[in-house]
Short mmCIF file of C-alpha atoms in Angstrom, two decimals:
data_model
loop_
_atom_site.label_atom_id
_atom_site.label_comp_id
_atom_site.label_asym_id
_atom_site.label_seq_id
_atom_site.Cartn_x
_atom_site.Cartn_y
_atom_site.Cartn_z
CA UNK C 1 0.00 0.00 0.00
CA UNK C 2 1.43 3.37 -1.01
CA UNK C 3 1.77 5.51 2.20
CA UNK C 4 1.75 9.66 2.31
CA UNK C 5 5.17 9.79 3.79
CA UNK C 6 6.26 7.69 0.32
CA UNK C 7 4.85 10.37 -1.82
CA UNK C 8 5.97 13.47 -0.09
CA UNK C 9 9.48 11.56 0.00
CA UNK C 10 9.54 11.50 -3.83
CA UNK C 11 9.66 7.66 -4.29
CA UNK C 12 7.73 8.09 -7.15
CA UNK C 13 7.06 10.67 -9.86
CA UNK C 14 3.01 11.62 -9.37
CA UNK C 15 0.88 13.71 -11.60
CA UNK C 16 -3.11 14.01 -12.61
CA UNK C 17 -5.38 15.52 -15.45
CA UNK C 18 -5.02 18.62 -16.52
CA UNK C 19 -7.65 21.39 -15.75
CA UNK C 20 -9.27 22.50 -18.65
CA UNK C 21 -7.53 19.98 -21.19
CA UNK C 22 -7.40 19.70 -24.39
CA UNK C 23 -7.77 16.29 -26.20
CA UNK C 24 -6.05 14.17 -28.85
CA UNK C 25 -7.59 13.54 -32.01
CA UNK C 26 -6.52 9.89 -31.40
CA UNK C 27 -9.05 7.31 -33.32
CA UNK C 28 -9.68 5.16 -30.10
CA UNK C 29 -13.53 4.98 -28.97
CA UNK C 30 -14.53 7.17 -25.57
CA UNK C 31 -14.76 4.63 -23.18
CA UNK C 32 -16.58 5.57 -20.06
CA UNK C 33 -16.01 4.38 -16.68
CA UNK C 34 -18.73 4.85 -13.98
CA UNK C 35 -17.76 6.37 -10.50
CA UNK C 36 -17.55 3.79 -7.96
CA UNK C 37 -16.78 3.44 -3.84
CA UNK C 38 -13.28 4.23 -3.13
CA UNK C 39 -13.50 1.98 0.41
CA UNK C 40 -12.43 -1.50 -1.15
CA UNK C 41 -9.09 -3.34 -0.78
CA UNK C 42 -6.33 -0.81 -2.10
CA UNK C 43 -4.21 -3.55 -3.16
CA UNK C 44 -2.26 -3.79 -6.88
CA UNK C 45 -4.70 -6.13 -8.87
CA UNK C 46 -2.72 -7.88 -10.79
CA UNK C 47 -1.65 -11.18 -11.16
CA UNK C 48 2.02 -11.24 -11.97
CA UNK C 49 3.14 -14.83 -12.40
CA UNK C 50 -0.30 -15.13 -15.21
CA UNK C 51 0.97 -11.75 -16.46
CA UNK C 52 4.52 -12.85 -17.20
CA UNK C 53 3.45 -16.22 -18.30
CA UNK C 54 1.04 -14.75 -21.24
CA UNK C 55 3.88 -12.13 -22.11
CA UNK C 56 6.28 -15.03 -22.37
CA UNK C 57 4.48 -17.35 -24.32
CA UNK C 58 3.71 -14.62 -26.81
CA UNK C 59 7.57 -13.26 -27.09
CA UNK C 60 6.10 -9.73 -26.31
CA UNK C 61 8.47 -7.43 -24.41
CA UNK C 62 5.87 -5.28 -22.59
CA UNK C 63 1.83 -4.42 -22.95
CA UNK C 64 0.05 -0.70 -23.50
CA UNK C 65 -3.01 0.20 -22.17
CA UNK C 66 -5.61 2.89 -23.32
CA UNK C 67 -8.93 1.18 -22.63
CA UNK C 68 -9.61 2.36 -18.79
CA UNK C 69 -10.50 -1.61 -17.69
CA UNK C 70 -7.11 -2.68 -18.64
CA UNK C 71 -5.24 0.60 -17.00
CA UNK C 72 -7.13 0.27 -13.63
CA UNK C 73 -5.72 -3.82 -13.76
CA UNK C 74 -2.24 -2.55 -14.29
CA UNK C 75 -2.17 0.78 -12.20
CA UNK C 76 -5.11 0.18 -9.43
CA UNK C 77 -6.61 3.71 -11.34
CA UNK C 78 -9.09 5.37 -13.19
CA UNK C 79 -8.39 8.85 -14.38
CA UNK C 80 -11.55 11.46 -13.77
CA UNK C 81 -11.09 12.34 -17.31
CA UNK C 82 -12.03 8.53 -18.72
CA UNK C 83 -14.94 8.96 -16.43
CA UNK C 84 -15.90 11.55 -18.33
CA UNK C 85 -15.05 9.65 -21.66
CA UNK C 86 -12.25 12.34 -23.05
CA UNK C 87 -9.97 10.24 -25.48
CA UNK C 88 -6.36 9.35 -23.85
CA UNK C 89 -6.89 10.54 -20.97
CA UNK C 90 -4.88 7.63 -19.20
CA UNK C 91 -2.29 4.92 -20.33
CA UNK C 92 -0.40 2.26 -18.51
CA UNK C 93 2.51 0.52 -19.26
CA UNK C 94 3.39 -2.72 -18.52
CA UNK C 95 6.95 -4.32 -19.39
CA UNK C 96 8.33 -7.67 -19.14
CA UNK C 97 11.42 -6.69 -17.80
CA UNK C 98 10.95 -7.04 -14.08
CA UNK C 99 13.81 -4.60 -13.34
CA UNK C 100 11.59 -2.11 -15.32
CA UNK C 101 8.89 0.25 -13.52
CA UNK C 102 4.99 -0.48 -14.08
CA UNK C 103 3.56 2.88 -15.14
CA UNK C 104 0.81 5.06 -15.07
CA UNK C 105 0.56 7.76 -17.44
CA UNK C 106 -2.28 10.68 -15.91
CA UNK C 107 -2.74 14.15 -16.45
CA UNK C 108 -2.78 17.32 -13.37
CA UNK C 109 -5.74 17.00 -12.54
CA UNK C 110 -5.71 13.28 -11.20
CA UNK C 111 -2.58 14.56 -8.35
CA UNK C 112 -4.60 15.42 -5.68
CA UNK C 113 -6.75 11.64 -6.00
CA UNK C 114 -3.53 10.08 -5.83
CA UNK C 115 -1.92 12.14 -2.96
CA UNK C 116 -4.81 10.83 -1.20
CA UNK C 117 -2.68 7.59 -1.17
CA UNK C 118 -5.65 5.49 -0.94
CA UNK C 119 -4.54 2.68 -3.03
CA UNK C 120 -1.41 1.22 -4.39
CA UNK C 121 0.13 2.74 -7.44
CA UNK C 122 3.09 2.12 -9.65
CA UNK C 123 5.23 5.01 -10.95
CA UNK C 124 2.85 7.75 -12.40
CA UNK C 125 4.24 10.19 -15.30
CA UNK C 126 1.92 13.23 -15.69
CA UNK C 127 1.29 15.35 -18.25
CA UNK C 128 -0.31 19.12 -18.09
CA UNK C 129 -1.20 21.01 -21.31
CA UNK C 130 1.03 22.73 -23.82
CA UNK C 131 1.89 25.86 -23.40
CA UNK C 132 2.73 27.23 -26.90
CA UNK C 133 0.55 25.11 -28.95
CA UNK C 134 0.05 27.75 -31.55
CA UNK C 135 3.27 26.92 -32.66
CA UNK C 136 2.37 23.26 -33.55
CA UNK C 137 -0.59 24.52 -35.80
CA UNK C 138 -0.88 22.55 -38.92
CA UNK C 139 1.75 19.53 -37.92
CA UNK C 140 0.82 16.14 -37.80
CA UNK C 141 3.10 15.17 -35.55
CA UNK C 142 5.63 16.76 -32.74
CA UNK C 143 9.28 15.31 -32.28
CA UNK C 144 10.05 18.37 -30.26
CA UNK C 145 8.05 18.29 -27.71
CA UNK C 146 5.91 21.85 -26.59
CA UNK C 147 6.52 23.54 -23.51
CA UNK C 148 4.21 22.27 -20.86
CA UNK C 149 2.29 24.15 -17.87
CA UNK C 150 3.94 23.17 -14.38
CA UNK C 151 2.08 23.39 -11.17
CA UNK C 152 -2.00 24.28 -10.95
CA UNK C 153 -1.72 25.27 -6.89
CA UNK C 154 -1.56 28.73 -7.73
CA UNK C 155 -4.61 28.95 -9.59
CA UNK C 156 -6.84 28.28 -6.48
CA UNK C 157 -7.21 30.80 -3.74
CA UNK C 158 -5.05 29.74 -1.09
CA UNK C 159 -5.49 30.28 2.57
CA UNK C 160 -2.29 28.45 3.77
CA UNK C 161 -3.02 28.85 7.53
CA UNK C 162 -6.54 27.47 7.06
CA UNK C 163 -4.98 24.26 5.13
CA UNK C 164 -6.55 20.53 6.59
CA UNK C 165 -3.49 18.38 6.62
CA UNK C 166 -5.13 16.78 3.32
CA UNK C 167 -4.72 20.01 1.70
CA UNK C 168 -0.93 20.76 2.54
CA UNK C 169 -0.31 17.28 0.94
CA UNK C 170 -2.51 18.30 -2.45
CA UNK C 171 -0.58 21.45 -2.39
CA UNK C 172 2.94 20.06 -1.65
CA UNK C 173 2.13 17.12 -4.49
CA UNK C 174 1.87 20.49 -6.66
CA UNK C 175 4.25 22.18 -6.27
CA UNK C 176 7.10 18.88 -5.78
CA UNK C 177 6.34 18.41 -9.54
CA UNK C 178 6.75 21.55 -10.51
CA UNK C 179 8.43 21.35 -14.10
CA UNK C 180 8.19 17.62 -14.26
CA UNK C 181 5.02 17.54 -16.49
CA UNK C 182 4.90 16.49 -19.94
CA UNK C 183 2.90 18.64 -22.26
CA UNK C 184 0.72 16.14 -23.81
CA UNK C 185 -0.43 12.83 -23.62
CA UNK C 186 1.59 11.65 -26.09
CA UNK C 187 4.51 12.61 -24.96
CA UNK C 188 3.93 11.56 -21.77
CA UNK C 189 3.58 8.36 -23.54
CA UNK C 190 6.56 8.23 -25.08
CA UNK C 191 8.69 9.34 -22.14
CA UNK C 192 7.40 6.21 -19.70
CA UNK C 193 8.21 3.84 -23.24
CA UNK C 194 11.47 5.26 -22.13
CA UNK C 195 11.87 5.17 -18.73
CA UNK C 196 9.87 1.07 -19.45
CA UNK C 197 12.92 0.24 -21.60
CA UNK C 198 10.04 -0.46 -24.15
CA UNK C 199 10.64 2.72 -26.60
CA UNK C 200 12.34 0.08 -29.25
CA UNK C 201 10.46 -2.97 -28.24
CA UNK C 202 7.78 -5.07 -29.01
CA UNK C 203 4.32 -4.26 -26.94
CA UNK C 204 1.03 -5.73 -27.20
CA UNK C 205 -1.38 -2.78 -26.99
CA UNK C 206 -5.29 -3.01 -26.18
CA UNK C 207 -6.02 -0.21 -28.84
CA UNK C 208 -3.81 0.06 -32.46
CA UNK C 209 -4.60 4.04 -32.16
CA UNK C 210 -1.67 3.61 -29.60
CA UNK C 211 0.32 3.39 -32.77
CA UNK C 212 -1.14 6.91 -33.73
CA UNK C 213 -0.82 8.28 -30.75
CA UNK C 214 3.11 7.75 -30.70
CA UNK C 215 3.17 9.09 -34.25
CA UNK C 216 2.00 12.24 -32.97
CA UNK C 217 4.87 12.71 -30.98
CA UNK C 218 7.42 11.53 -33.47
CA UNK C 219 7.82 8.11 -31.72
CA UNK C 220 7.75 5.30 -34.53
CA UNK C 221 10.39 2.32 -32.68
CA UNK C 222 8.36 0.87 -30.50
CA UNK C 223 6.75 -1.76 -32.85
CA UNK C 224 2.79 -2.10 -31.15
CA UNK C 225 0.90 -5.12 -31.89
CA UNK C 226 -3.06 -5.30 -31.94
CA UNK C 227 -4.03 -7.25 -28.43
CA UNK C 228 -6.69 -7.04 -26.83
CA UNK C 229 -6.94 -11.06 -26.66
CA UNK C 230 -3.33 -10.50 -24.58
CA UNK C 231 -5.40 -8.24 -22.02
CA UNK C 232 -7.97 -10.98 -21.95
CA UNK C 233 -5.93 -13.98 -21.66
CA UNK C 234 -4.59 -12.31 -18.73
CA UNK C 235 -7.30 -10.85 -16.95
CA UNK C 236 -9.06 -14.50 -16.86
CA UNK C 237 -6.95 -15.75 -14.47
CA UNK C 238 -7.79 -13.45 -10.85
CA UNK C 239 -5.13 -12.17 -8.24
CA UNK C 240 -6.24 -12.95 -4.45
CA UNK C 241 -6.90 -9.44 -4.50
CA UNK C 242 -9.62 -9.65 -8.17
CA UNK C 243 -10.89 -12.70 -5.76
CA UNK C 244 -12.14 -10.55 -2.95
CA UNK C 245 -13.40 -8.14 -4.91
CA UNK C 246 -15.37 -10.91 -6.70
CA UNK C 247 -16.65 -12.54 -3.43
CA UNK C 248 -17.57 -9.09 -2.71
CA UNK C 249 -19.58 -8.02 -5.17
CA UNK C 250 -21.45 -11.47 -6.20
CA UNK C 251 -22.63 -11.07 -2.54
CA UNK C 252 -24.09 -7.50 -3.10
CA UNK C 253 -25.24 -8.24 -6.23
CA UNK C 254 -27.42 -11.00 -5.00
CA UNK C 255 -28.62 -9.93 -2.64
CA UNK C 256 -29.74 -6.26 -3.95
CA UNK C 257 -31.39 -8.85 -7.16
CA UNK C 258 -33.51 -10.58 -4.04
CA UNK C 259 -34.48 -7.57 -2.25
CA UNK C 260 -35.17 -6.11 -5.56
CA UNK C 261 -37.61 -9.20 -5.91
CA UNK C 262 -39.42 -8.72 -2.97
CA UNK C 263 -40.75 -5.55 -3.43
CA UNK C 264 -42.24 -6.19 -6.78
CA UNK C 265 -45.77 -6.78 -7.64
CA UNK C 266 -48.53 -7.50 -9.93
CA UNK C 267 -48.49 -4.97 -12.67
CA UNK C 268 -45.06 -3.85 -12.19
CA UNK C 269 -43.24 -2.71 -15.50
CA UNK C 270 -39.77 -2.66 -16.52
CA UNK C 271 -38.80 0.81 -16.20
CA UNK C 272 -40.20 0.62 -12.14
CA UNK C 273 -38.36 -2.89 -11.80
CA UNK C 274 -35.31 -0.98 -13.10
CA UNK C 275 -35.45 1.72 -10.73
CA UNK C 276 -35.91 -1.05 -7.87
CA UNK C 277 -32.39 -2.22 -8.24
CA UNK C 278 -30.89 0.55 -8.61
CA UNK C 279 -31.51 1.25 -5.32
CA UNK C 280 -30.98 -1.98 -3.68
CA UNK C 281 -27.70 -1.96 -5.52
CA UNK C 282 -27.08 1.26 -3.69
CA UNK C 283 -28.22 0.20 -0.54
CA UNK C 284 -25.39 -2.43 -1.14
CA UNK C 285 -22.51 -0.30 -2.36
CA UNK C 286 -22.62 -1.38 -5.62
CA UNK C 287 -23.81 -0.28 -9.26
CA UNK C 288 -26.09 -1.29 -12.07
CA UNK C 289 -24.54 -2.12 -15.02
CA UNK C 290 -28.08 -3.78 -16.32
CA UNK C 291 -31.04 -5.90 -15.61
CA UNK C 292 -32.56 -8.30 -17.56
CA UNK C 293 -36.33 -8.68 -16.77
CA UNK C 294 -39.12 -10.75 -17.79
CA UNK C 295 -37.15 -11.56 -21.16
CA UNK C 296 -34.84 -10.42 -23.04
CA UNK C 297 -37.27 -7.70 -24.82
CA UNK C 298 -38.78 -7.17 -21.27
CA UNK C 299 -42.21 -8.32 -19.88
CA UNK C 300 -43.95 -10.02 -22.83
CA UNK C 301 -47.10 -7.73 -22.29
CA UNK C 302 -45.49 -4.72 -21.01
CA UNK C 303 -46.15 -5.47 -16.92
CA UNK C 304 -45.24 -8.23 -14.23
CA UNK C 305 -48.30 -10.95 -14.67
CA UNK C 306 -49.48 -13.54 -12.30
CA UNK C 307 -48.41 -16.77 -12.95
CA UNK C 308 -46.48 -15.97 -15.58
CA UNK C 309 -42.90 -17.29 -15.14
CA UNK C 310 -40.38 -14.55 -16.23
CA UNK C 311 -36.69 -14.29 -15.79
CA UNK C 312 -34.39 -11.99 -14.26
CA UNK C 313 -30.79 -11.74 -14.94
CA UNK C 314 -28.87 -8.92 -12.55
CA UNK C 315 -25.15 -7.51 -13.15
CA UNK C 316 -24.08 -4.68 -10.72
CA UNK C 317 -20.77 -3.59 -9.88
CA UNK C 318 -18.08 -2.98 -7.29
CA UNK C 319 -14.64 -1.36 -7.62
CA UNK C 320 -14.99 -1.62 -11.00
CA UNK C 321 -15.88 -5.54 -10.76
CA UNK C 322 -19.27 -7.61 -11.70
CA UNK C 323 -21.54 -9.71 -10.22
CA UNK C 324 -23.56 -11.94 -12.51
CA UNK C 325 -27.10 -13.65 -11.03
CA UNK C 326 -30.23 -15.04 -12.42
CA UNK C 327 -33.55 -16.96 -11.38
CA UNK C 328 -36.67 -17.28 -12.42
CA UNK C 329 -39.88 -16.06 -10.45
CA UNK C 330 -43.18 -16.49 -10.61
CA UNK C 331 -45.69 -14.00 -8.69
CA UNK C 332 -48.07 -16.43 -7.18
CA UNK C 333 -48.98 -20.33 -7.46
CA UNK C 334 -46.31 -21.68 -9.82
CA UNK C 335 -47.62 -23.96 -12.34
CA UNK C 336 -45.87 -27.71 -12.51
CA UNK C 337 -44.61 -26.98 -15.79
CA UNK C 338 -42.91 -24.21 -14.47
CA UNK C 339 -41.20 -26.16 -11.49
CA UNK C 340 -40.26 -29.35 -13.66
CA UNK C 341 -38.64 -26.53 -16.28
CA UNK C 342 -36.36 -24.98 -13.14
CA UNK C 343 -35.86 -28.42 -11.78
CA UNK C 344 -34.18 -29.30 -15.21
CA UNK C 345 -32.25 -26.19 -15.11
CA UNK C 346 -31.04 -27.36 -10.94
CA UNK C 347 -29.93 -30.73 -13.13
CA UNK C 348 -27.58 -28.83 -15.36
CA UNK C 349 -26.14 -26.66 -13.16
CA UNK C 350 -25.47 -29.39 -10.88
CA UNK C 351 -24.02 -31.59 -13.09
CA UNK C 352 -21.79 -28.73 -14.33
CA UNK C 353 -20.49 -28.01 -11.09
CA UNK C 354 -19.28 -31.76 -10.11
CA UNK C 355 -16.96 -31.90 -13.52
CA UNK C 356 -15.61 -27.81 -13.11
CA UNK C 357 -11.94 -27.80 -11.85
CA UNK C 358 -8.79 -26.95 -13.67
CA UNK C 359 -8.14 -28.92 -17.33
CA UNK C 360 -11.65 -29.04 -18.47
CA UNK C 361 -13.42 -26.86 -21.11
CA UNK C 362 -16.33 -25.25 -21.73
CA UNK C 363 -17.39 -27.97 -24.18
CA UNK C 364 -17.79 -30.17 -21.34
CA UNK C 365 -19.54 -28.48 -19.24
CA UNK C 366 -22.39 -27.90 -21.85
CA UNK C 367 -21.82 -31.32 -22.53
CA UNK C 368 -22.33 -32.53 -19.38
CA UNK C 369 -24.83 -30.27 -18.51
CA UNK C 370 -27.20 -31.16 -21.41
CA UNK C 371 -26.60 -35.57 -20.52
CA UNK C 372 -27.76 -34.86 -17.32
CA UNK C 373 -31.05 -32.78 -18.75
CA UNK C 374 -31.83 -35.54 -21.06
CA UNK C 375 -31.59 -38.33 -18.42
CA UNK C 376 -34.13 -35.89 -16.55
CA UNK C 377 -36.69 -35.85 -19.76
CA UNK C 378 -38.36 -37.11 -22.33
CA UNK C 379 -38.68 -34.15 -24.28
CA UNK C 380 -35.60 -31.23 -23.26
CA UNK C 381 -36.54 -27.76 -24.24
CA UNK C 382 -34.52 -25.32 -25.41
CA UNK C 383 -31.82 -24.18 -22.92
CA UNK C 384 -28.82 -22.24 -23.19
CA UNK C 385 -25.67 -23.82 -21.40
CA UNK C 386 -23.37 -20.93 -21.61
CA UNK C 387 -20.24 -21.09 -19.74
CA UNK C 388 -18.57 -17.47 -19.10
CA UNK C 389 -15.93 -15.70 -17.30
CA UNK C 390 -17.04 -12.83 -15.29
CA UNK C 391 -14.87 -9.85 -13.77
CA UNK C 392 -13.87 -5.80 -15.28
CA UNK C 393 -16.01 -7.10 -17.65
CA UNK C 394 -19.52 -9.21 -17.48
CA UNK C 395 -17.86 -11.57 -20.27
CA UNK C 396 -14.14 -11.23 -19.32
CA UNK C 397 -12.62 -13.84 -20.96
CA UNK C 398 -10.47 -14.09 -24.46
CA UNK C 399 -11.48 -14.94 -28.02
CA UNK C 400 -10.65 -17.39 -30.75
CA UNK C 401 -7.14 -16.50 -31.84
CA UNK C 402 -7.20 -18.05 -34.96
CA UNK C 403 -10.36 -16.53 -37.23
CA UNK C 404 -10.40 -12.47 -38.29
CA UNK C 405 -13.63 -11.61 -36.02
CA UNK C 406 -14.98 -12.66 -32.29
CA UNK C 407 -15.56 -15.66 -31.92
CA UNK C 408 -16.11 -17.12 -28.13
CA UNK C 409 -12.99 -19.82 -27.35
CA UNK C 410 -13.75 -23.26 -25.85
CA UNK C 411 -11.41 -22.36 -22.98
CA UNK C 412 -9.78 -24.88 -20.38
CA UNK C 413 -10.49 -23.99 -16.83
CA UNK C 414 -7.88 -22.73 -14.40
CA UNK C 415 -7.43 -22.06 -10.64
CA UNK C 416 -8.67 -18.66 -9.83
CA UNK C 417 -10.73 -18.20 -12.65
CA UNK C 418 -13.99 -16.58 -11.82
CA UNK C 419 -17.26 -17.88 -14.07
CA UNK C 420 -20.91 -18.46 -14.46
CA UNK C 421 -22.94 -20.49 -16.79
CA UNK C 422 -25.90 -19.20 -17.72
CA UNK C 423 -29.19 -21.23 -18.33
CA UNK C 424 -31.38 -19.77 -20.21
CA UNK C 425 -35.02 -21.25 -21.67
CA UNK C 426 -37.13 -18.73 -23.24
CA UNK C 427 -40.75 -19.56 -24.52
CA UNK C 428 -42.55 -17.64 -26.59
CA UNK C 429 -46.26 -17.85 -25.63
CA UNK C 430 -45.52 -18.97 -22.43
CA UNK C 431 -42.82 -17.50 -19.84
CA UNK C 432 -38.98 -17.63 -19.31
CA UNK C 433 -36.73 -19.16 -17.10
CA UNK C 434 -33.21 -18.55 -15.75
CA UNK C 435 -30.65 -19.81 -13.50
CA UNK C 436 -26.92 -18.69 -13.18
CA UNK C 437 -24.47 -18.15 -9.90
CA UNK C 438 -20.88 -17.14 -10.18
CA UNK C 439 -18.17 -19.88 -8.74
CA UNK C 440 -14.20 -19.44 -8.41
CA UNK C 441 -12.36 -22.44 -10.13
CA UNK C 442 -10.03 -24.16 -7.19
CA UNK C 443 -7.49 -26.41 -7.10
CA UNK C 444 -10.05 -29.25 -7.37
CA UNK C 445 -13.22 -28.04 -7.83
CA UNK C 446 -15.23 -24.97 -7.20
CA UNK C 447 -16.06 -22.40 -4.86
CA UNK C 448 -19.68 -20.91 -4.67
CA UNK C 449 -18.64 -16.73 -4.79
CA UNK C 450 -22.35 -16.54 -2.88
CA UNK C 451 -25.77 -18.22 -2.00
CA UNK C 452 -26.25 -21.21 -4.70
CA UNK C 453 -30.01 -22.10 -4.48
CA UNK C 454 -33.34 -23.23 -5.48
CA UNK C 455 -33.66 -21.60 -9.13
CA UNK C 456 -37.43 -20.65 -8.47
CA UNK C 457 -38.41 -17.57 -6.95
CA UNK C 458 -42.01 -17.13 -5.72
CA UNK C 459 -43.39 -13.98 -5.39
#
């Protein structure tokens, strides 16, 4: 954990986002990151024998990150700027060498957040704005760098003897880095290539506009190849640390979907359901990232119905990282159709969870799943068995490697992964049914993240 009395000693070079910015006119999309609670486990997240492992069996030297998910994995951060979606706003950089620094790459206006020393951090670079960029008008690129802005503490009206002992630290952050900005993004970029020993490697980066990026400063040695997959094929695999703040949060989640539940009522609609969980979630800590209700188009006739067996299927977050739960419910007497249907769904799920432990695929767990259904039934309806990793993202695992578009991979299950598989029937005409809960993958078997029960919920 990074400690104030580290910072103000200098240990390592801190900066934030600049006030009043300007942006790139770098091609990557404006990824958004929500605000979320700041009271969670402060530790580094990643996993650094899986990291080296990946970055070994791919000869890479280092990895690049402009997509927010995959900077907050490598620097425990998320810039205020990619929460409000400006382009470049944040990059990390990752290289093999393990003499080499991790680094975070952040603008001004991020110093005082990281003062706060709330969390651990690598070595940050910062950047400010550029000073003279009249001069640059009508170049494509910048070799020589522009003169950069140093210090924002005098812009703010300043009452020194009134200063909390919070303040003093934002202020002294300030003014320590005085003249140790870069003036843009991109050169900010370049210089922690640098001070990475990755400025004439080979990188994998999670966006190819990284490529651009560098141009713009005049930087064309570092050769960057397109990997997101990398950033995937890592991120599968949790730290202790991912795992707590998966236990966490599949908890929370749960529990706000079941509270959510228990409030609702006949004639009920979507958009009031919504609403529902969002506050539960809240109540809970955590935040909606969707909610699945009645189907996936919503309640088949606009509102909650009795008897009508619908499905819900909740994702919330924590600290950035997703819970994953579905049932199905019924308000009232449920018909037998509709408990032999989630009875078939409690045979596949059960089945799947006495073959899931490190060395087996997905294939055989839908496999698996779908013998154990058919010894159940005559006649097996339609129903998804759709093994999934879940963490930054709600399907955070890797693709196919080997085709020119996404295709999902029939991955082999290892310790610490983090997964669901989802079980869905939908019926037309009739209702829909649902059943997922998320598991860690263990040494030799699996570990229930929270409550695994019956997949009926009666209302």
């Amino acid at each position: 954990m990074l400690s104030r009395r580290d910072l103000l000693k200098g240990t390592l070079v801190l900066g934030g986002a600049a006030i009043g910015g300007v942006t790139s006119n770098s091609a990557s999309a404006n990824w958004g990151m929500p605000e979320t609670s700041i009271d969670t486990d402060g530790r580094s997240l990643i996993n650094l024998p899986h990291i080296h492992k990946i970055l070994e069996e791919n000869n890479l030297d280092g990895l690049v990150a402009v997509n927010p998910i995959n900077v907050f994995y490598l620097t425990n951060h998320v810039s205020f700027y990619d929460k409000m979606q400006r382009r470049d706003a944040s990059f990390a950089v990752f290289p093999r060498d393990k003499s080499k620094p991790t680094i975070l790459v952040v603008g001004s206006g991020d110093l005082w957040t990281i003062a706060n020393a709330a969390k651990e951090y690598p070595m940050i670079i910062p950047y400010s704005l550029p000073a003279n960029w009249q001069d640059f008008e009508g170049k494509t690129q910048s070799a020589k760098a522009p003169e950069a802005y140093s210090g924002f503490s005098t812009i703010w009206a300043q009452n020194p003897s009134g200063f909390s002992s919070r303040e003093k630290e934002w202020v002294a952050m300030d003014e320590k880095f005085k003249g140790e900005f870069s003036p843009t993004p991109e050169h900010a970029l370049v210089k922690a290539l640098k001070e990475a020993g990755l400025d004439k490697s080979k990188v994998a980066v999670d966006d190819i506009s990284i490529q651009l990026t560098l141009a713009r400063a005049g930087h064309d040695k570092t050769t960057c190849i397109e990997g997101d997959n990398i950033f995937r094929k890592i991120r599968v695999v949790k730290s202790n640390v991912e795992l707590g703040h998966m236990a966490n949060i599949a908890k929370m989640n749960q529990k706000a979907a079941m509270n959510m539940l228990s409030k609702l009522d006949k004639g009920v609609n979507n958009h009031e359901m919504d609403h529902i969980f969002r506050v539960e979630a809240a109540k809970q800590g955590a935040m909606v990232t969707w909610l699945v209700g009645g189907s996936v188009g919503g309640f088949p006739n606009g509102e909650l119905e009795e008897g009508v067996p619908f499905l819900i299927d909740a994702v919330s977050q924590s600290n950035y990282y997703h819970g994953d739960f579905a049932r199905t419910i019924v308000l009232g007497e449920p018909s037998k159709k509709v408990r032999e249907r989630t009875a078939l769904l409690q045979v596949g799920w059960q089945a799947a969870l006495q073959i899931m432990r490190p060395g087996v695929r997905y294939s055989e767990i839908e496999k698996v799943a779908r013998h154990a259904m058919a010894s159940k039934s005559v006649t097996v309806p339609p129903i998804g068995v759709i093994p999934h990793s879940v963490g930054l993202q709600h399907t955070d695992e890797p693709y196919r490697d080997n085709v020119p578009f996404l295709v999902k991979d029939d991955l082999v299950l290892e310790e610490n992964m983090t997964l669901t598989v989802d079980f869905p029937c939908l019926e037309l005409g009739w209702g829909n049914c649902h059943l997922e809960d998320l598991v860690r993958i263990t040494k030799d078997g699996v570990e229930p993240l929270a409550t695994i029960d019956d997949p009926l919920v009666i209302i």
